[in-house]
Tab-separated table of C-alpha atoms in Angstrom:
chain	number	residue	atom	x	y	z
A	1	MET	CA	50.245	130.367	-10.352
A	2	THR	CA	50.178	128.519	-6.986
A	3	ASN	CA	49.958	130.397	-3.757
A	4	ARG	CA	52.677	129.185	-1.374
A	5	PRO	CA	52.791	130.695	2.132
A	6	LEU	CA	55.762	132.880	2.858
A	7	LEU	CA	58.291	131.467	5.271
A	8	ASP	CA	59.725	133.415	8.087
A	9	ALA	CA	62.593	132.628	10.428
A	10	THR	CA	60.291	130.872	12.944
A	11	THR	CA	58.457	128.735	10.459
A	12	GLU	CA	59.353	125.060	10.432
A	13	LEU	CA	60.073	123.572	7.015
A	14	ASP	CA	57.763	120.886	5.790
A	15	PRO	CA	59.777	117.824	4.673
A	16	SER	CA	57.540	117.612	1.657
A	17	PHE	CA	58.754	121.050	0.608
A	18	TYR	CA	61.642	119.358	-1.227
A	19	SER	CA	60.669	116.405	-3.297
A	20	ALA	CA	63.150	113.515	-3.528
A	21	ASP	CA	61.828	112.758	-6.965
A	22	THR	CA	62.780	116.162	-8.305
A	23	LYS	CA	65.620	115.765	-10.849
A	24	GLN	CA	68.324	118.384	-11.168
A	25	ASP	CA	68.891	119.604	-14.689
A	26	ASP	CA	72.668	119.825	-14.261
A	27	GLU	CA	73.172	116.207	-13.163
A	28	ILE	CA	75.135	113.912	-15.544
A	29	ASP	CA	73.918	110.397	-15.995
A	30	LEU	CA	77.115	108.427	-16.760
A	31	PHE	CA	75.175	105.321	-17.667
A	32	GLU	CA	73.182	107.270	-20.248
A	33	LEU	CA	76.402	108.904	-21.512
A	34	PHE	CA	78.131	105.592	-22.091
A	35	SER	CA	74.981	104.206	-23.618
A	36	ILE	CA	74.937	107.023	-26.169
A	37	LEU	CA	78.607	106.482	-27.014
A	38	TYR	CA	78.125	102.726	-27.299
A	39	GLN	CA	75.234	103.125	-29.694
A	40	SER	CA	77.499	105.247	-31.963
A	41	LYS	CA	80.584	103.041	-31.595
A	42	LEU	CA	80.801	102.494	-35.339
A	43	LEU	CA	80.916	106.232	-36.040
A	44	ILE	CA	83.609	106.722	-33.370
A	45	ALA	CA	85.603	103.863	-34.858
A	46	ILE	CA	85.404	105.579	-38.247
A	47	PHE	CA	86.883	108.760	-36.717
A	48	VAL	CA	89.714	106.738	-35.162
A	49	ALA	CA	90.445	104.835	-38.375
A	50	VAL	CA	90.357	107.904	-40.612
A	51	LEU	CA	92.707	109.986	-38.451
A	52	SER	CA	95.063	107.041	-37.891
A	53	ALA	CA	95.230	106.335	-41.611
A	54	ALA	CA	95.790	110.036	-42.344
A	55	ALA	CA	98.653	110.162	-39.816
A	56	PHE	CA	100.213	107.034	-41.284
A	57	CYS	CA	100.020	108.392	-44.841
A	58	TRP	CA	101.404	111.739	-43.719
A	59	SER	CA	104.362	110.049	-42.036
A	60	LEU	CA	105.249	108.370	-45.325
A	61	PHE	CA	105.782	111.743	-46.982
A	62	LEU	CA	107.770	113.283	-44.132
A	63	PRO	CA	111.583	113.350	-44.534
A	64	GLN	CA	113.169	110.415	-42.758
A	65	LYS	CA	115.994	110.831	-40.304
A	66	TRP	CA	118.336	108.034	-39.211
A	67	ALA	CA	120.880	108.735	-36.470
A	68	SER	CA	124.240	106.974	-36.198
A	69	LYS	CA	126.025	107.167	-32.843
A	70	ALA	CA	129.525	106.536	-31.578
A	71	MET	CA	131.078	106.564	-28.123
A	72	ILE	CA	134.547	108.064	-27.698
A	73	VAL	CA	136.927	108.535	-24.773
A	74	GLN	CA	140.287	110.153	-24.176
A	75	PRO	CA	143.092	108.532	-26.228
A	76	THR	CA	145.432	106.125	-24.494
A	77	ALA	CA	149.192	105.702	-24.961
A	78	GLN	CA	148.516	103.251	-27.782
A	79	GLU	CA	146.656	105.846	-29.870
A	80	THR	CA	149.236	108.592	-29.206
A	81	PHE	CA	152.457	106.519	-29.262
A	82	LYS	CA	154.141	108.444	-32.091
A	83	LEU	CA	153.093	111.783	-30.630
A	84	ASN	CA	154.422	110.907	-27.167
A	85	GLU	CA	157.683	109.715	-28.712
A	86	PHE	CA	158.136	113.029	-30.503
A	87	LEU	CA	157.219	115.006	-27.384
A	88	SER	CA	159.942	113.117	-25.502
A	89	GLN	CA	162.471	114.225	-28.127
A	90	LEU	CA	161.323	117.821	-27.674
A	91	ARG	CA	161.748	117.620	-23.909
A	92	VAL	CA	165.313	116.373	-24.418
A	93	MET	CA	165.904	119.410	-26.658
A	94	ASP	CA	164.450	121.723	-23.962
A	95	VAL	CA	161.367	122.530	-26.081
A	96	GLU	CA	158.454	122.863	-23.673
A	97	THR	CA	154.900	122.121	-24.857
A	98	ASN	CA	151.608	121.730	-23.002
A	99	ILE	CA	150.293	119.041	-25.341
A	100	ASP	CA	148.934	115.899	-23.694
A	101	ALA	CA	146.128	113.377	-24.170
A	102	GLU	CA	143.597	115.520	-22.292
A	103	GLN	CA	144.298	118.572	-24.416
A	104	VAL	CA	144.142	116.566	-27.641
A	105	TYR	CA	140.786	115.099	-26.621
A	106	ALA	CA	139.382	118.522	-25.656
A	107	LYS	CA	140.556	119.935	-28.988
A	108	PHE	CA	138.761	117.095	-30.790
A	109	LEU	CA	135.426	117.787	-29.071
A	110	ASP	CA	135.726	121.507	-29.796
A	111	ALA	CA	136.572	120.814	-33.438
A	112	TYR	CA	133.648	118.376	-33.727
A	113	ARG	CA	131.296	121.186	-32.703
A	114	SER	CA	132.938	123.721	-35.029
A	115	GLN	CA	130.359	125.011	-37.516
A	116	LEU	CA	133.126	125.995	-39.931
A	117	LEU	CA	134.492	122.442	-40.043
A	118	GLN	CA	130.981	121.053	-40.393
A	119	GLU	CA	130.242	123.297	-43.376
A	120	ASN	CA	133.570	122.539	-45.063
A	121	PHE	CA	133.054	118.800	-44.602
A	122	LEU	CA	129.473	118.779	-45.855
A	123	LYS	CA	130.219	120.919	-48.901
A	124	SER	CA	132.863	118.422	-50.005
A	125	SER	CA	130.720	115.324	-49.327
A	126	ASP	CA	128.895	113.384	-52.045
A	127	TYR	CA	125.828	113.178	-49.817
A	128	PHE	CA	125.370	116.952	-49.765
A	129	GLN	CA	126.044	117.301	-53.479
A	130	GLN	CA	123.331	114.748	-54.226
A	131	LEU	CA	120.892	116.602	-51.972
A	132	VAL	CA	121.562	119.849	-53.803
A	133	LYS	CA	121.042	118.184	-57.189
A	134	SER	CA	117.805	116.532	-56.047
A	135	THR	CA	116.192	119.830	-55.071
A	136	GLU	CA	114.150	121.715	-57.631
A	137	SER	CA	115.770	125.037	-56.764
A	138	GLN	CA	119.557	125.014	-56.671
A	139	SER	CA	119.876	128.568	-55.422
A	140	LEU	CA	122.428	129.683	-52.851
A	141	GLU	CA	119.681	130.249	-50.268
A	142	ARG	CA	118.420	126.686	-50.717
A	143	GLU	CA	121.951	125.338	-50.370
A	144	GLN	CA	122.477	127.284	-47.146
A	145	GLN	CA	119.164	125.994	-45.809
A	146	LEU	CA	120.207	122.405	-46.531
A	147	LEU	CA	123.507	123.030	-44.760
A	148	ARG	CA	121.745	124.386	-41.681
A	149	ASP	CA	119.323	121.450	-41.597
A	150	ILE	CA	122.135	118.898	-41.717
A	151	ILE	CA	124.344	120.781	-39.246
A	152	ASN	CA	121.478	120.744	-36.740
A	153	ASN	CA	121.723	116.939	-36.881
A	154	ILE	CA	125.391	116.904	-35.817
A	155	THR	CA	125.448	116.727	-32.041
A	156	VAL	CA	127.668	115.907	-29.112
A	157	GLY	CA	125.645	114.587	-26.217
A	158	ASN	CA	125.918	112.687	-22.952
A	159	VAL	CA	129.357	114.068	-22.130
A	160	MET	CA	130.711	112.593	-18.903
A	161	PHE	CA	133.325	114.559	-16.964
A	162	SER	CA	135.967	113.548	-14.465
A	163	LYS	CA	135.718	115.147	-11.015
A	164	ASN	CA	138.243	116.159	-8.422
A	165	ALA	CA	139.474	113.955	-5.604
A	166	ASN	CA	136.837	115.347	-3.215
A	167	ASN	CA	134.027	114.366	-5.616
A	168	ASN	CA	132.782	117.936	-5.719
A	169	VAL	CA	130.105	118.040	-8.399
A	170	ASP	CA	130.744	121.720	-9.110
A	171	ASP	CA	134.457	121.154	-9.714
A	172	ILE	CA	134.488	119.563	-13.188
A	173	THR	CA	137.799	119.057	-14.952
A	174	GLN	CA	138.089	117.189	-18.239
A	175	PRO	CA	135.554	115.240	-20.333
A	176	ILE	CA	136.314	111.530	-20.214
A	177	GLU	CA	133.484	110.090	-22.314
A	178	ALA	CA	131.158	111.496	-24.962
A	179	SER	CA	128.608	110.284	-27.475
A	180	VAL	CA	128.650	111.805	-30.943
A	181	GLU	CA	125.774	111.621	-33.376
A	182	PHE	CA	125.121	112.303	-37.047
A	183	SER	CA	121.716	112.088	-38.754
A	184	ALA	CA	120.916	111.551	-42.416
A	185	ALA	CA	118.075	110.478	-44.708
A	186	THR	CA	119.116	106.791	-44.700
A	187	ALA	CA	120.770	104.532	-42.156
A	188	GLN	CA	123.802	103.832	-44.338
A	189	ASP	CA	124.310	107.522	-45.117
A	190	ALA	CA	124.181	108.363	-41.415
A	191	GLN	CA	126.846	105.780	-40.586
A	192	ASN	CA	129.073	106.812	-43.490
A	193	LEU	CA	128.768	110.514	-42.717
A	194	LEU	CA	129.602	110.033	-39.041
A	195	SER	CA	132.621	107.840	-39.861
A	196	ASP	CA	133.894	110.278	-42.494
A	197	TYR	CA	133.334	113.311	-40.273
A	198	LEU	CA	135.198	111.732	-37.360
A	199	ARG	CA	138.146	111.025	-39.669
A	200	TYR	CA	137.931	114.563	-41.050
A	201	VAL	CA	138.015	116.096	-37.569
A	202	GLY	CA	140.874	113.792	-36.558
A	203	SER	CA	142.886	114.893	-39.594
A	204	ASN	CA	142.324	118.555	-38.727
A	205	ILE	CA	143.426	117.953	-35.138
A	206	ARG	CA	146.627	116.261	-36.321
A	207	GLN	CA	147.392	119.203	-38.599
A	208	GLU	CA	146.680	121.648	-35.777
A	209	ILE	CA	148.942	119.784	-33.332
A	210	LYS	CA	151.719	119.537	-35.924
A	211	ALA	CA	151.463	123.245	-36.668
A	212	GLU	CA	151.693	124.002	-32.942
A	213	LEU	CA	154.766	121.770	-32.588
A	214	ASN	CA	156.426	123.347	-35.625
A	215	GLU	CA	155.805	126.778	-34.128
A	216	LYS	CA	157.401	125.725	-30.846
A	217	ILE	CA	160.434	124.310	-32.689
A	218	ALA	CA	160.758	127.452	-34.824
A	219	GLN	CA	160.680	129.646	-31.715
A	220	GLN	CA	163.342	127.506	-30.047
A	221	ILE	CA	165.545	127.692	-33.158
A	222	VAL	CA	165.274	131.482	-33.179
A	223	TYR	CA	166.185	131.549	-29.482
A	224	ALA	CA	169.155	129.184	-29.944
A	225	LYS	CA	170.448	131.119	-32.964
A	226	GLY	CA	170.225	134.353	-31.018
A	227	LYS	CA	172.262	132.938	-28.144
A	228	TYR	CA	174.721	131.457	-30.637
A	229	ALA	CA	175.154	134.829	-32.371
A	230	ILE	CA	175.750	136.608	-29.053
A	231	LYS	CA	178.335	134.036	-27.991
A	232	LEU	CA	180.066	134.143	-31.372
A	233	THR	CA	180.254	137.942	-31.299
A	234	ALA	CA	181.700	137.874	-27.779
A	235	LEU	CA	184.404	135.384	-28.802
A	236	LYS	CA	185.307	137.352	-31.919
A	237	ASN	CA	185.574	140.532	-29.874
A	238	ALA	CA	187.827	138.746	-27.384
A	239	ASN	CA	189.989	137.463	-30.248
A	240	ARG	CA	190.145	140.943	-31.744
A	241	VAL	CA	191.431	142.349	-28.453
A	242	ALA	CA	193.940	139.517	-28.142
A	243	VAL	CA	195.200	140.155	-31.689
A	244	GLN	CA	195.727	143.823	-30.980
A	245	ARG	CA	197.639	143.068	-27.783
A	246	LEU	CA	199.833	140.533	-29.570
A	247	LYS	CA	200.588	143.050	-32.291
A	248	ASN	CA	201.623	145.583	-29.681
A	249	SER	CA	203.702	142.976	-27.857
A	250	LEU	CA	205.343	141.917	-31.138
A	251	THR	CA	206.266	145.516	-31.900
A	252	ILE	CA	207.812	145.951	-28.455
A	253	ALA	CA	209.684	142.661	-28.651
A	254	GLN	CA	211.105	143.561	-32.049
A	255	SER	CA	212.119	147.001	-30.835
A	256	VAL	CA	214.155	145.564	-27.940
A	257	GLY	CA	215.576	142.755	-30.062
A	258	VAL	CA	213.937	139.841	-28.173
A	259	LYS	CA	213.558	137.024	-30.702
A	260	LYS	CA	213.707	133.933	-28.514
A	261	PRO	CA	211.876	133.248	-25.255
A	262	VAL	CA	213.591	134.968	-22.360
A	263	SER	CA	214.227	132.748	-19.319
A	264	THR	CA	216.609	132.134	-16.442
A	265	THR	CA	218.146	128.781	-15.614
A	266	HIS	CA	215.031	127.515	-13.895
A	267	ASN	CA	212.066	129.815	-14.551
A	268	PHE	CA	210.773	132.192	-17.151
A	269	ILE	CA	211.131	135.865	-16.329
A	270	GLN	CA	207.941	137.447	-14.954
A	271	ASP	CA	206.192	138.865	-18.026
A	272	ASP	CA	203.989	141.969	-18.488
A	273	LEU	CA	200.294	141.102	-18.449
A	274	ASP	CA	199.296	143.744	-20.991
A	275	TYR	CA	202.223	143.296	-23.350
A	276	PRO	CA	203.805	139.847	-22.912
A	277	ILE	CA	207.184	139.989	-24.691
A	278	ALA	CA	208.980	137.176	-22.862
A	279	LEU	CA	207.979	134.697	-25.622
A	280	GLY	CA	210.090	136.583	-28.081
A	281	SER	CA	209.173	138.059	-31.424
A	282	GLU	CA	209.246	134.739	-33.289
A	283	ALA	CA	206.820	133.028	-30.904
A	284	LEU	CA	204.619	136.101	-30.750
A	285	ALA	CA	204.419	136.254	-34.554
A	286	LYS	CA	203.419	132.580	-34.721
A	287	LYS	CA	200.772	133.005	-32.018
A	288	LEU	CA	199.423	136.088	-33.779
A	289	ALA	CA	199.041	134.182	-37.059
A	290	ILE	CA	197.103	131.388	-35.333
A	291	ILE	CA	194.701	133.757	-33.561
A	292	GLU	CA	194.091	135.793	-36.713
A	293	GLN	CA	193.235	132.587	-38.574
A	294	ASP	CA	190.806	131.559	-35.820
A	295	ASN	CA	189.200	134.975	-35.922
A	296	ASP	CA	188.430	134.549	-39.637
A	297	GLN	CA	187.011	131.060	-39.029
A	298	LEU	CA	184.885	129.539	-36.246
A	299	PRO	CA	186.613	130.098	-32.906
A	300	LEU	CA	187.533	126.908	-31.092
A	301	ASP	CA	185.105	127.115	-28.146
A	302	PRO	CA	183.258	124.045	-26.717
A	303	GLU	CA	180.140	126.010	-25.776
A	304	LEU	CA	179.930	127.526	-29.233
A	305	LEU	CA	180.334	124.151	-30.917
A	306	ASN	CA	177.621	122.684	-28.646
A	307	SER	CA	175.247	125.510	-29.598
A	308	GLN	CA	175.893	124.891	-33.273
A	309	GLN	CA	175.190	121.177	-32.837
A	310	TYR	CA	172.012	121.973	-30.859
A	311	ILE	CA	170.691	124.185	-33.672
A	312	GLN	CA	171.361	121.465	-36.233
A	313	GLN	CA	169.454	118.922	-34.154
A	314	LEU	CA	166.499	121.290	-33.809
A	315	GLN	CA	166.422	121.861	-37.557
A	316	ALA	CA	166.469	118.099	-38.130
A	317	LEU	CA	163.205	117.593	-36.173
A	318	ASN	CA	160.371	116.647	-38.541
A	319	THR	CA	156.667	116.367	-37.710
A	320	LYS	CA	155.610	114.865	-41.052
A	321	ASP	CA	155.792	111.265	-39.832
A	322	ILE	CA	153.772	111.905	-36.671
A	323	TRP	CA	150.441	110.069	-36.757
A	324	PHE	CA	148.113	109.648	-33.797
A	325	GLN	CA	144.456	109.036	-33.095
A	326	PRO	CA	142.974	111.929	-31.058
A	327	VAL	CA	140.259	109.711	-29.534
A	328	LYS	CA	139.698	106.116	-28.566
A	329	TYR	CA	136.498	104.420	-29.732
A	330	ILE	CA	134.530	102.359	-27.252
A	331	GLN	CA	131.728	102.168	-29.818
A	332	LYS	CA	132.340	102.829	-33.490
A	333	PRO	CA	129.653	104.519	-35.636
A	334	THR	CA	126.618	102.271	-35.578
A	335	LEU	CA	124.251	101.367	-38.380
A	336	PRO	CA	120.833	102.640	-37.162
A	337	LEU	CA	118.148	99.981	-36.832
A	338	ALA	CA	115.222	102.351	-36.263
A	339	LYS	CA	114.323	105.743	-37.643
A	340	GLN	CA	114.826	108.716	-35.398
A	341	THR	CA	112.001	110.582	-37.119
A	342	PRO	CA	109.218	110.343	-38.074
A	343	LYS	CA	107.939	107.930	-35.406
A	344	GLN	CA	105.126	106.271	-37.364
A	345	MET	CA	103.707	104.217	-34.506
A	346	TYR	CA	103.809	107.195	-32.176
A	347	MET	CA	102.029	109.380	-34.728
A	348	VAL	CA	99.389	106.728	-35.465
A	349	VAL	CA	98.640	106.213	-31.759
A	350	LEU	CA	98.318	109.945	-31.149
A	351	ALA	CA	96.091	110.324	-34.194
A	352	GLY	CA	93.948	107.425	-32.973
A	353	LEU	CA	93.506	109.053	-29.568
A	354	ALA	CA	92.626	112.325	-31.251
A	355	GLY	CA	90.070	110.506	-33.438
A	356	LEU	CA	88.558	108.854	-30.363
A	357	ILE	CA	88.166	112.202	-28.610
A	358	LEU	CA	86.784	113.951	-31.679
A	359	GLY	CA	84.361	111.070	-32.330
A	360	CYS	CA	83.034	111.125	-28.768
A	361	VAL	CA	82.631	114.904	-28.860
A	362	TYR	CA	80.808	114.715	-32.175
A	363	VAL	CA	78.423	111.965	-30.983
A	364	LEU	CA	77.600	113.765	-27.729
A	365	LEU	CA	77.155	117.094	-29.459
A	366	ARG	CA	74.868	115.550	-32.056
A	367	HIS	CA	72.808	113.846	-29.322
A	368	THR	CA	72.484	117.126	-27.427
A	369	ILE	CA	71.341	119.008	-30.517
A	370	ASN	CA	68.792	116.298	-31.389
A	371	SER	CA	67.448	116.278	-27.811
A	372	ARG	CA	66.970	120.046	-27.844
A	373	LYS	CA	65.122	119.823	-31.160
A	374	GLN	CA	62.765	117.173	-29.773
A	375	GLN	CA	62.006	119.273	-26.671
A	376	VAL	CA	61.180	122.274	-28.819
C-alpha cells in the first residue's frame, strides 16, 4: 500500500496527481464497438435474414383484406327526378312533406352505418354463406364472430360537410361528400360487396321514403274525409230543417185554400219568412218533393262536390312507380390494386430492423461475456 500525503485546503495540487494516461473504465470506444460489429457482420446478417423470412412467411398465412372504396355526394335533380315530380303533385294537393335531397342523402348515410341493415345484407350474401361453410365449426357463435369481423370492415370515412355563410367551422350543416368502404378477402369480393351493399341501402331508402309518403297521403285522406263528413252532415241537417218548414207551410197553405202563387198586378205579396205560403200548395208540394229527394241523395253543393273530387284524387296517388337514386357517385366502387392488410413489405422491413437490433445486441453481449472470462 503506497503512502500518499494527506491534502489539506492550503496544499497545492501536483499536476502529476492526475495522469493523462489513466483510462476511465466507463468510457465507450465507438471505433472498437463498430469494429466488433463489423467482425460479426455475417452473424448479424443471419439474424436479419431469419427474422425477415419469418415475417414474410407469417404474412402469407394471415387473412388478407382488400378494401374497395367509393365516393358519393348529395343527389342532384337528375337522380331524384321522379321523386321531385311526385312531391310537386303532393304540394298541389296540399300534402306537406319535409323530404328533399339533403334529407334523402342524410338518411342514406345513416342507413349505411346501420348494423341491422349490415347484418341482414351479409346474412343473405353468397360471400358470407361461403365463409360459414369454409369454417370448421359452423356454430352460431362462430357465425356471429364472422359477422362482427366483416361489419368492422364496413366504414364511412372522410365525410365533408357544408358550412354556413360565415364560414364558421363550428356551425356544420349537411354532409356534402363522403367516402364509403367495404373490405373482403379478395379484391373482386370487396368490389362486389360494396356495390351490392350500396344498392341494398338505396333500395331500403326508397322503401322508407315511399312508406313516409304513403303515410302522409293516408293522413291527408283521413283529414279530407273528416271535413267532407262534417260538411255533408251540415247540409243534410239544413235540408231536414227546410223540409220540415215546407211541410208546415204546405199544411198552412192547404188549410187556407191557397193553391196557386198569390200575387198582385205587379209584385208578389210579402211572404212569411218562417212559413212561406205565397207560392201556393201546388208549388210548395213540388218544392218539398225535390228537397226530400236531394236529402236522400248527395246534396247539390259545389264545396261538397269539390271535397269529393279532392278525396278521389288523393286516393289515386300511387308511389309504386317512384324510383330515385339517393346518392350521386363521383367514384363508383373501385377494384383494389393493393392489399389493405397484411402489409408484407412493411412487416418484412420491421422484422429486418428487429433482426439487426437483436443481432447487434447478441454480438456485443457475447463479446462482453468473453472479455470478462478472459480477465478472470
